[in-house]
Structure formats: C-alpha cells, structure tokens
Short mmCIF file of C-alpha atoms in Angstrom, two decimals:
data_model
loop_
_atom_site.label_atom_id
_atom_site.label_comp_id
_atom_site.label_asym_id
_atom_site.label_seq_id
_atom_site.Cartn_x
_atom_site.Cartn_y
_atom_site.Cartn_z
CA UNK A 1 -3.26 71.96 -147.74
CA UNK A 2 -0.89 73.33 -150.47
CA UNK A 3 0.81 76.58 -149.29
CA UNK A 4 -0.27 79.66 -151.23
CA UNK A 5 3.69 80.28 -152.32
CA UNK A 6 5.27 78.92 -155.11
CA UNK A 7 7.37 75.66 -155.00
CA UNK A 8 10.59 75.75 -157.27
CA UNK A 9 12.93 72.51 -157.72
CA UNK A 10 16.53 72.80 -158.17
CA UNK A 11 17.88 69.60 -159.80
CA UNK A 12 21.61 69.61 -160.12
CA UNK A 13 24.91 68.42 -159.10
CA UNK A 14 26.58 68.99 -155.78
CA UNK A 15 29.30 70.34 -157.66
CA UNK A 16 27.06 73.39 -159.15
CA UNK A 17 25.38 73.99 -156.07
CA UNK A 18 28.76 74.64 -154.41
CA UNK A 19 30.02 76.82 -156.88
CA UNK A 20 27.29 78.15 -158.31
CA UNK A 21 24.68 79.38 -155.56
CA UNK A 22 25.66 82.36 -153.41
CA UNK A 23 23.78 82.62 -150.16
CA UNK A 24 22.24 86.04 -151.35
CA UNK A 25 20.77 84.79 -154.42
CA UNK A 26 19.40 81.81 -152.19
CA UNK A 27 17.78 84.12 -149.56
CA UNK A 28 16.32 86.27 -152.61
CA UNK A 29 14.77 83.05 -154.00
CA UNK A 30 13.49 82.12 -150.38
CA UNK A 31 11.64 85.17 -150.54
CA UNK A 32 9.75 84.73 -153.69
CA UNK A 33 9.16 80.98 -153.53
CA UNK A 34 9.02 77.61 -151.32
CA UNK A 35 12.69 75.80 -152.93
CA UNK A 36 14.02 72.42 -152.68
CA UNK A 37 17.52 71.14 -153.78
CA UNK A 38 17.65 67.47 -155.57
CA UNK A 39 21.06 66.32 -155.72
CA UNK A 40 21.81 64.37 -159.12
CA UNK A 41 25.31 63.16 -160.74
CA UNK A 42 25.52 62.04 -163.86
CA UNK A 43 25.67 62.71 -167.39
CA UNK A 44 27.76 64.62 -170.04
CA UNK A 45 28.55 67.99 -169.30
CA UNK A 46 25.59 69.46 -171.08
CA UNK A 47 24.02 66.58 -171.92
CA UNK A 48 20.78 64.84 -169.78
CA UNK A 49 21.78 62.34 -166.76
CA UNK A 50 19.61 59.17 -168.21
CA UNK A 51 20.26 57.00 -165.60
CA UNK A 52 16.99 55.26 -164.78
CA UNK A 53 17.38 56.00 -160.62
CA UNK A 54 17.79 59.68 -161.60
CA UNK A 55 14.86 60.28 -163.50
CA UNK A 56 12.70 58.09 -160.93
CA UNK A 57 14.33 60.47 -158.33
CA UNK A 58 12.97 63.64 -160.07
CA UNK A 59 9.63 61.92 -161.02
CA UNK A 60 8.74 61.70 -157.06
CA UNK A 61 9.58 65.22 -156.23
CA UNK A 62 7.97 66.98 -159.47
CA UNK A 63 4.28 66.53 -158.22
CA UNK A 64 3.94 70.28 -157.25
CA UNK A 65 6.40 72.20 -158.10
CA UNK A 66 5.52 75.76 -160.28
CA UNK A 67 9.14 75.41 -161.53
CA UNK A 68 12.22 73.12 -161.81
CA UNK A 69 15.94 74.54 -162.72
CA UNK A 70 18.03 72.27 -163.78
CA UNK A 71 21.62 72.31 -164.36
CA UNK A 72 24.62 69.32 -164.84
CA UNK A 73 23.32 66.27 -163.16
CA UNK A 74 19.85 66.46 -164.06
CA UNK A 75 17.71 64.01 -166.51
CA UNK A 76 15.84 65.66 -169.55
CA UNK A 77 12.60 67.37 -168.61
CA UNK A 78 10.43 65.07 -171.00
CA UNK A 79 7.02 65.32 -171.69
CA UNK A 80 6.55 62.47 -168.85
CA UNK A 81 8.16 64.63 -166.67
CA UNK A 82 5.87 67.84 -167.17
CA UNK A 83 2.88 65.20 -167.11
CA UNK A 84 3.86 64.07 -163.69
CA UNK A 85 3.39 68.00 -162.48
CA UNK A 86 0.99 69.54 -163.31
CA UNK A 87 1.41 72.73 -161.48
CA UNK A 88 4.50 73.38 -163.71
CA UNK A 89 4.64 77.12 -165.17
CA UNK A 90 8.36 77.49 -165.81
CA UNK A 91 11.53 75.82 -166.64
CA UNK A 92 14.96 76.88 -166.48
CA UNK A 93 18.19 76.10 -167.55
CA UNK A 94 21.21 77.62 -165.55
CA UNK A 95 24.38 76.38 -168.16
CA UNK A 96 23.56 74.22 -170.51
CA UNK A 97 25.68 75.78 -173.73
CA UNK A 98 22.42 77.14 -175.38
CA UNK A 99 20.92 74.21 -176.45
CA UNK A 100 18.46 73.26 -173.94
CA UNK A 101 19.83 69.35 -174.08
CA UNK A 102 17.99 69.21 -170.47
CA UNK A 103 14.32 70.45 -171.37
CA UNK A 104 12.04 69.26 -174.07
CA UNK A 105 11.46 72.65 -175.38
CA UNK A 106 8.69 71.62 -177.58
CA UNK A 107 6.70 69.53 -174.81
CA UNK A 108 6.83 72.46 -172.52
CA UNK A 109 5.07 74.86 -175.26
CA UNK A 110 2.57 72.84 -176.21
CA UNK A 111 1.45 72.76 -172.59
CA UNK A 112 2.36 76.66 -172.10
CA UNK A 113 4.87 75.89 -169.70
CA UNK A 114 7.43 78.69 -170.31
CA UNK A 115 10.95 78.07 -170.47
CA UNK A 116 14.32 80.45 -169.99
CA UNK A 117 18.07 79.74 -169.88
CA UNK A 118 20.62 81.97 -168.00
CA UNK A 119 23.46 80.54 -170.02
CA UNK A 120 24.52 83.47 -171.01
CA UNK A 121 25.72 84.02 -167.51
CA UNK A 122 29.49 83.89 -169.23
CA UNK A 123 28.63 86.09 -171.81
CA UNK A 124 29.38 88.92 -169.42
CA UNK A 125 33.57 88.12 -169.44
CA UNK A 126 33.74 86.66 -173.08
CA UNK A 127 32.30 90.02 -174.18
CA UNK A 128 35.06 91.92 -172.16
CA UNK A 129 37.94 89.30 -173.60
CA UNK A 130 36.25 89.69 -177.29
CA UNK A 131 37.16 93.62 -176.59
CA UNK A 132 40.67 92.61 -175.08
CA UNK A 133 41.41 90.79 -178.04
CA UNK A 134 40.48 93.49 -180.31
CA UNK A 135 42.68 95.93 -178.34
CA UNK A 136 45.73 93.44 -178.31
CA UNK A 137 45.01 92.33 -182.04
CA UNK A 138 45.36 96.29 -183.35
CA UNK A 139 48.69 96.28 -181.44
CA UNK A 140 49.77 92.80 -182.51
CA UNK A 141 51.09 92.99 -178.85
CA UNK A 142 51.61 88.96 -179.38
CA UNK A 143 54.56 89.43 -181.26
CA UNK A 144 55.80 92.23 -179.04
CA UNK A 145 55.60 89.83 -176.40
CA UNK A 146 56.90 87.16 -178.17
CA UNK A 147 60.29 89.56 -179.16
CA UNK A 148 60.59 90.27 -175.23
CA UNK A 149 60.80 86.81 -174.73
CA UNK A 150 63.40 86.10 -177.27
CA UNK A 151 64.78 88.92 -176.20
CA UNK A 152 64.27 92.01 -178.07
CA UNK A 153 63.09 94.05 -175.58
CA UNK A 154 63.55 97.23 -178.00
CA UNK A 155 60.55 99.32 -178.98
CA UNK A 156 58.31 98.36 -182.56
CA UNK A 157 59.78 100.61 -185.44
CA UNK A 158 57.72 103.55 -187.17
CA UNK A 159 56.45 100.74 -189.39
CA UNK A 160 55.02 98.44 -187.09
CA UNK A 161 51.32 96.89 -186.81
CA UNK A 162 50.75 98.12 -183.78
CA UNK A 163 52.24 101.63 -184.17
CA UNK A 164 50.36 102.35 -187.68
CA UNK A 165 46.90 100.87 -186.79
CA UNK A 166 46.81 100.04 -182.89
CA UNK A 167 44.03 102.70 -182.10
CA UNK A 168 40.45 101.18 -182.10
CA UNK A 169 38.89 105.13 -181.87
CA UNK A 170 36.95 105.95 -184.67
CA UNK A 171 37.48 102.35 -186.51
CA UNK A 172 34.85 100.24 -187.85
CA UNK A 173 33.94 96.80 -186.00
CA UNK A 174 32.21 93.98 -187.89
CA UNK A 175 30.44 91.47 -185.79
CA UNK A 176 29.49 88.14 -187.13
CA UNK A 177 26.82 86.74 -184.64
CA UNK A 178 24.46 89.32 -182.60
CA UNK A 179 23.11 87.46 -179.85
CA UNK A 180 23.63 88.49 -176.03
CA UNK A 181 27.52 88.72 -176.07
CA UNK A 182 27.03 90.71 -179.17
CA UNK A 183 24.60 92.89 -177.83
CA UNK A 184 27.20 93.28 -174.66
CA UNK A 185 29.99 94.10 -176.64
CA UNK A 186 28.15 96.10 -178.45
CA UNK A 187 28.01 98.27 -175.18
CA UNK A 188 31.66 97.77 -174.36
CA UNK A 189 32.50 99.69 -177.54
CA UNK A 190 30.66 102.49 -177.22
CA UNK A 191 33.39 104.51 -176.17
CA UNK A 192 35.36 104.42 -178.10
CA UNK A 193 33.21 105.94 -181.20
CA UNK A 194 33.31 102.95 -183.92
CA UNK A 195 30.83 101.95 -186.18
CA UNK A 196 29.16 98.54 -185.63
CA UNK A 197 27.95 96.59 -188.50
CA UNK A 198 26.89 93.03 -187.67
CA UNK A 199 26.06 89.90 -189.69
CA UNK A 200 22.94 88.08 -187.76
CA UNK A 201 20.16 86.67 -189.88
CA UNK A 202 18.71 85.93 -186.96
CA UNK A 203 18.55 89.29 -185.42
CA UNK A 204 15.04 90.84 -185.75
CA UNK A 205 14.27 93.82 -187.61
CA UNK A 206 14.37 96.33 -185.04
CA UNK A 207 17.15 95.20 -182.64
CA UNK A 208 19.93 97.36 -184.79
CA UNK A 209 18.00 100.61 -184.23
CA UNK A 210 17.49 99.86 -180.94
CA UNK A 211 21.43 98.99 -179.76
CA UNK A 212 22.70 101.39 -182.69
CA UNK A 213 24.31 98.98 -185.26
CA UNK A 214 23.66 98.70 -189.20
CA UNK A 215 22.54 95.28 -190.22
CA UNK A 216 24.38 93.89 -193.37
CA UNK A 217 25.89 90.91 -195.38
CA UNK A 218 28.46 88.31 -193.90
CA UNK A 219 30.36 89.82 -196.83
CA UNK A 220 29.76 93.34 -196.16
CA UNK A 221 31.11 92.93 -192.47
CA UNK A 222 34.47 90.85 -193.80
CA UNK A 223 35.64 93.00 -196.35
CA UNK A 224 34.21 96.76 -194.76
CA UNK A 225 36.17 96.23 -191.20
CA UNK A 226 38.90 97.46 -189.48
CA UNK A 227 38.15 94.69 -186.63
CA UNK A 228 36.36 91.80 -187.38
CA UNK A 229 34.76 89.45 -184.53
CA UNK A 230 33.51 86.14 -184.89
CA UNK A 231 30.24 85.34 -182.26
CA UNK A 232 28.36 83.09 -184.20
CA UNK A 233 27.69 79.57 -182.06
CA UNK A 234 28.32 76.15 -184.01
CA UNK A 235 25.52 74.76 -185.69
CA UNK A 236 25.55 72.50 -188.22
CA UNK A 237 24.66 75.83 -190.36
CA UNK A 238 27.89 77.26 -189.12
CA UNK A 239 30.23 74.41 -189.08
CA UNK A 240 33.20 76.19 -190.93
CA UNK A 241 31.14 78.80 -192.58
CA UNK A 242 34.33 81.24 -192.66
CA UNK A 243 36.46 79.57 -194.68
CA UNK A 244 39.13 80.64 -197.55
CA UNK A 245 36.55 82.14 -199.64
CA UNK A 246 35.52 84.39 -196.40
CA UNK A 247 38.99 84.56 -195.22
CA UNK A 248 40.26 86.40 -198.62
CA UNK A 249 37.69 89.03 -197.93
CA UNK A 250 39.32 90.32 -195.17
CA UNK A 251 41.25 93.33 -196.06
CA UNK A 252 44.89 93.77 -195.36
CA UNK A 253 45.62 95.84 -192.00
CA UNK A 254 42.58 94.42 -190.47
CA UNK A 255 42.61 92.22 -187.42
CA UNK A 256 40.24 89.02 -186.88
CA UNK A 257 39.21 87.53 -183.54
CA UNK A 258 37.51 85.06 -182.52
CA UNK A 259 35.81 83.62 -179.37
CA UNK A 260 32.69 81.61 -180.43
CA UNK A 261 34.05 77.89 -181.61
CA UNK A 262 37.21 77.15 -183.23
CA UNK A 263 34.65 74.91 -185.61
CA UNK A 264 32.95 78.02 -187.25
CA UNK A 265 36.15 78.50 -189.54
CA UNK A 266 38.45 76.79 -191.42
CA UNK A 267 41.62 76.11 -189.65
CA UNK A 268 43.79 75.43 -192.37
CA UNK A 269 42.81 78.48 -194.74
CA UNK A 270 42.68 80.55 -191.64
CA UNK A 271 46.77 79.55 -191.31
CA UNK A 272 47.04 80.05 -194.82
CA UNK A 273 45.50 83.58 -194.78
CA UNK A 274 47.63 84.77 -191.51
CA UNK A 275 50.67 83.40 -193.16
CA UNK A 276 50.51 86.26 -195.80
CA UNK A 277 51.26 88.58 -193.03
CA UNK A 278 49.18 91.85 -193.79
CA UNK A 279 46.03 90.94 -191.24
CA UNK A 280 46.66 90.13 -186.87
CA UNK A 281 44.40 87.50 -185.43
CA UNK A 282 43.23 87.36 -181.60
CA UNK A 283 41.94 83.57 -180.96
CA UNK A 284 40.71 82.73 -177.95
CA UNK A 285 39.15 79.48 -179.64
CA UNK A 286 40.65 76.47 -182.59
CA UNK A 287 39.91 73.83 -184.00
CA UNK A 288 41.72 71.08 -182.65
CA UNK A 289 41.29 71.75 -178.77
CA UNK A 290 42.98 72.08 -177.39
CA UNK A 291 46.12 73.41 -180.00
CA UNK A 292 48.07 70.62 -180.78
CA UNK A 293 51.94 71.90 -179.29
CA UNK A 294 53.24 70.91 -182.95
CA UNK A 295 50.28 73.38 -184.67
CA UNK A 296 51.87 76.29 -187.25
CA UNK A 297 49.26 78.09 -185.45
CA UNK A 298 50.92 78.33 -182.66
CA UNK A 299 54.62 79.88 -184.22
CA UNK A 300 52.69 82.76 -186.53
CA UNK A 301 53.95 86.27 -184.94
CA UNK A 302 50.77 88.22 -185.76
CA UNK A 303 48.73 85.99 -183.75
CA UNK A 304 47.57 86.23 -179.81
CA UNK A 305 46.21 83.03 -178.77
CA UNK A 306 44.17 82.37 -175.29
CA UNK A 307 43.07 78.58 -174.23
CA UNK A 308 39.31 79.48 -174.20
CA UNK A 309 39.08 81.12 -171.41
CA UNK A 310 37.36 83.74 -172.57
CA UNK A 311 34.02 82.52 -170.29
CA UNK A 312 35.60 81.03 -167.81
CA UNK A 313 35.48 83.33 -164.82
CA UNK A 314 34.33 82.13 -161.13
CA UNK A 315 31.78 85.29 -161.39
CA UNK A 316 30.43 84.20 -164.58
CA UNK A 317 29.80 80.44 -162.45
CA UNK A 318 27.93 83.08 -159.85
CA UNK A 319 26.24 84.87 -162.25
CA UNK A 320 24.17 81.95 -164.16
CA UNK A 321 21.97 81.33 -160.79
CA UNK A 322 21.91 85.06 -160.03
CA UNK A 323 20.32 85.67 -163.76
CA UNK A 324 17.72 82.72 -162.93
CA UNK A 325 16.76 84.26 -159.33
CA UNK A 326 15.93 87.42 -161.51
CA UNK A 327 14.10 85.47 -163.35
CA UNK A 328 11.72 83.74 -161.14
CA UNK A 329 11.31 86.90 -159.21
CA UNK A 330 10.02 87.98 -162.63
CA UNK A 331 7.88 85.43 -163.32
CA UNK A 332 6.40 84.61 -160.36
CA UNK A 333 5.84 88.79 -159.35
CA UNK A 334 3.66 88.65 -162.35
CA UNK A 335 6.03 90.12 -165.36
CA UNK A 336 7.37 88.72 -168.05
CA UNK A 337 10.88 86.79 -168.22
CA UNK A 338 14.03 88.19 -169.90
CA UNK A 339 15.80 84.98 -171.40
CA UNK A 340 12.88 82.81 -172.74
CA UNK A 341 13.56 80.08 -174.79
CA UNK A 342 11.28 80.68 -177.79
CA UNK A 343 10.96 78.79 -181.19
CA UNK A 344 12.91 81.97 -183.26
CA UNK A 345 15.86 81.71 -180.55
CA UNK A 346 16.11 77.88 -180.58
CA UNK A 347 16.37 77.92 -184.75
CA UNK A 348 18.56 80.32 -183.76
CA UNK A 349 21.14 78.20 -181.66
CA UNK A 350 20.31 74.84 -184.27
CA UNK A 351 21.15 76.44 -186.99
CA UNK A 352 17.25 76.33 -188.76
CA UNK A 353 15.88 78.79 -191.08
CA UNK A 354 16.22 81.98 -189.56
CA UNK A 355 12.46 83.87 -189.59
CA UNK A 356 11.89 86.79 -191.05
CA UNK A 357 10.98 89.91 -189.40
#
C-alpha cells in the first residue's frame, strides 16, 4: 500500500550532495516527505547527463515520486520521464544557472506539474559584492591599492576620485536587470538613502511600487546615475547590449560595475570608454574568462577587478537546497511556491519578448 506521505527524489551528483545538503535541511525535508537520494555523474556543468544508463537509472525510480530535484549529474526531465510518474506534482532545480537545461519546462505545464528553481541561492553574496563594488568603485580604492603596491603609500590629494565622489549617501543607483539579485540589492541600499531607477522590461508593472524603485529606459538609467550596475543575465537578447553607443552615455564622475556576464557588454569599447579617465569601473565579470594576463584591462588605474567570485561562497552552495526544502514544505503544506518557473520568467532568462503588464 502506498504510504499517505509524499515521496520526493533527489537526483544528483555525489559531489552536490556533499557540499550541498546540510543535515538540518535533510531532517526538515524528512519531516514533510518520504526522500530518496539517486546518485548520477555525468554531464556539463549545467547541462543534462544523457548517458543512456543514467536516464534508465532515473526511469526505474520515478514511478511514485510527488517530486524529483535535480541538480549536476542528472538527465533532462523529458516528457518520457514525467510519463513514467504519474504521481509527479513538482519539479525542482537546485543550480542550474537559470535556464532549466535539466527540466522540460513546457512538458511539465502542459501536464500541471509545477516547477521551481532555487538558483538564485548565490544571489544572496553577488548582491552583497554588487554593493562592495559600488562602495570600492566611488573610492576608486583600486588605484589606491595599486599606488601602495608600487609604493606610494601617501594619502589621495584634494582632487582625487575617491575624495570628491566616494560617498554613496544620497546618490542615485541605476540598475540594469531587476530580477532576484536586483530585488536584494535593492534592500542592501536602503540605507544609505539613494534613489533606485532600474532598466527591466521584464519586471511587471507593480514590482517598482512594491520594492520602491522608478521604472525607466536603459538610457534613462546610463546617463541619470551616479552608480550604474549591470544584472542583466546573457541571452542572446543581451549578448553585448551595452556597447559604445551605451557606454558614451555614461556621464563623467560616475562609476560602472558589473557582475552579471562579461558577454552583456562590449569589451573593447568598454576599454576604450575607461581609458578616457573621467568614469571608475568595479568588474567582477569579462569577456575573455578568465582575463587574459596580457589584457589593457587589467593595467587601467580606475578599475577594481574580482575573478567572478562574486557567487561563489560555500553558504551560497548551502543555501540552494535550503531554498528548495522551503519550498517543498510549501508545496506540499498546501501553499503556493516562491521561485516557480513560469512562462513570463523563462522569456525572461531566454531573452523572448518580454510581456506586458
């Protein structure tokens, strides 16, 4: 007889279970639902495992299951998949860089299977480093540091970056991207009393009222600024959408960071534009990665550069299976999940016609 509980399948590599799956969040999950751990390797770090052992592995253990998270390892979640269970209610994705490689989105609506991601997991510390940049950007502190190296340990003159703009109080921060790190951020700066204007046409209607931002043009946001950040994910929509054109917007004193994909702007005219000396980048992302040693990128004094690590925190690694316990608590308590994958946020992340509304 099939027990009353929920059954949930975890399907992922040995490696994520280790590092990803406190014992906490475990016992939390054992008290919500019946759970089950397949151990898979294979496949491209957020791509689908397609060896044909794998998938016959998750075939036999699918029968019924209420949910399956999946994670690096595990094959695609095809429509052959969700045929073989048909108990399924939910899927999840614990880090999958937004684009649900591992679950046939579409397949799972059509059979009103719902379907979340905790990816965002890391945008907890890219948030906080997106603020850290700002903060070091307004003080150009990379080419304080740099002088202390070489150095000039003396303190900047009365004319320096950092001295004559380096408070963020009061200033005005353009975001370009509003999703969840945006919406974190957002939250981070609250203190200090700017004004948020963000570029998202994919941000609905009444999200700006509701986190206290004014919605406006890509344009608006580049040349309006005192702090610009770049959050937008690449898409083929987005694929060096700030380019020289953009990049000339930007008014002098402001400073520019960036911690979505190196990909979303031009590196050349971003070089270019630095190299006139009046605006201070903070890059925690290029394009090349990782920096080529020989880059000019790398030499420009009103420039901080970080190796993307902006996400990369051991918590954040906790955090994506901590988000997903919350959300089968959710689910399977009877309310409605945070983080579902829906058709507006998947045009979202692939870069399709942004709905109105």
């Amino acid at each position: 007889m099939r027990s009353s509980r929920p059954k949930v399948l975890i399907v992922c590599s040995r490696e994520v279970h280790d590092l990803s799956f406190l014992a906490e969040d475990l016992e939390r999950l054992s008290a919500v639902a019946e759970w089950a751990w397949l151990e898979l390797e294979g496949g491209e770090a957020f791509g689908a495992n397609e060896d044909a052992g794998a998938i016959g592995q998750l075939m036999a253990k699918v029968g019924d299951v209420d949910g399956v998270v999946v994670s690096h390892g595990s094959p695609r979640i095809s429509a052959e998949v969700m045929d073989a269970a048909p108990q399924l209610k939910i899927i999840g994705e614990l880090e999958g860089d937004r684009f649900a490689y591992r679950i046939d989105v579409e397949a799972a609506w059509a059979r009103g299977i719902r379907t979340v991601d905790t990816t965002h997991g890391s945008s907890y510390p890219v948030a906080e480093w997106a603020l850290g940049l700002i903060l070091i950007s307004l003080r150009n502190a990379g080419e304080s540091f740099r002088k202390i190296l070489a150095g000039d340990t003396a303190k900047p003159a009365r004319d320096d970056f950092g001295f004559v703009h380096g408070e963020l109080t009061g200033k005005r921060v353009g975001l370009i991207g509003c999703g969840h790190i945006g919406r974190r951020l957002v939250k981070l700066l609250a203190p200090f009393e700017v004004e948020v204007r963000v570029y998202d046409p994919y941000l609905a209607s009444e999200m700006p009222d509701a986190i206290g931002v004014v919605k406006t043009s890509l344009e608006q946001v580049l040349s309006k600024s005192d702090a610009i950040v770049c959050l937008a994910p690449h898409t083929p929509a987005t694929e060096g959408m700030i380019g020289q054109r953009e990049l000339d917007l930007i008014p002098s004193n402001a400073v520019f960071v960036n911690v979505s994909r190196g990909v979303v702007v031009d590196s050349d005219a971003l070089i270019e534009r630095l190299k006139r000396g009046d605006i201070v980048a903070g890059l925690d992302v290029f394009d090349p990665e990782p920096i080529p040693p020989d880059s000019e990128i790398i030499g420009l004094p009103n420039v901080f550069l970080s190796p993307h690590i902006a996400g990369v925190t051991l918590a954040s690694r906790h955090r994506f299976f901590s988000l997903m316990v919350d959300e089968l608590e959710r689910f399977f308590g009877g309310e409605e999940p945070l983080f579902e994958l829906t058709p507006r946020s998947m045009a979202n992340r692939r870069g399709a016609a942004a709905e109105q509304g």
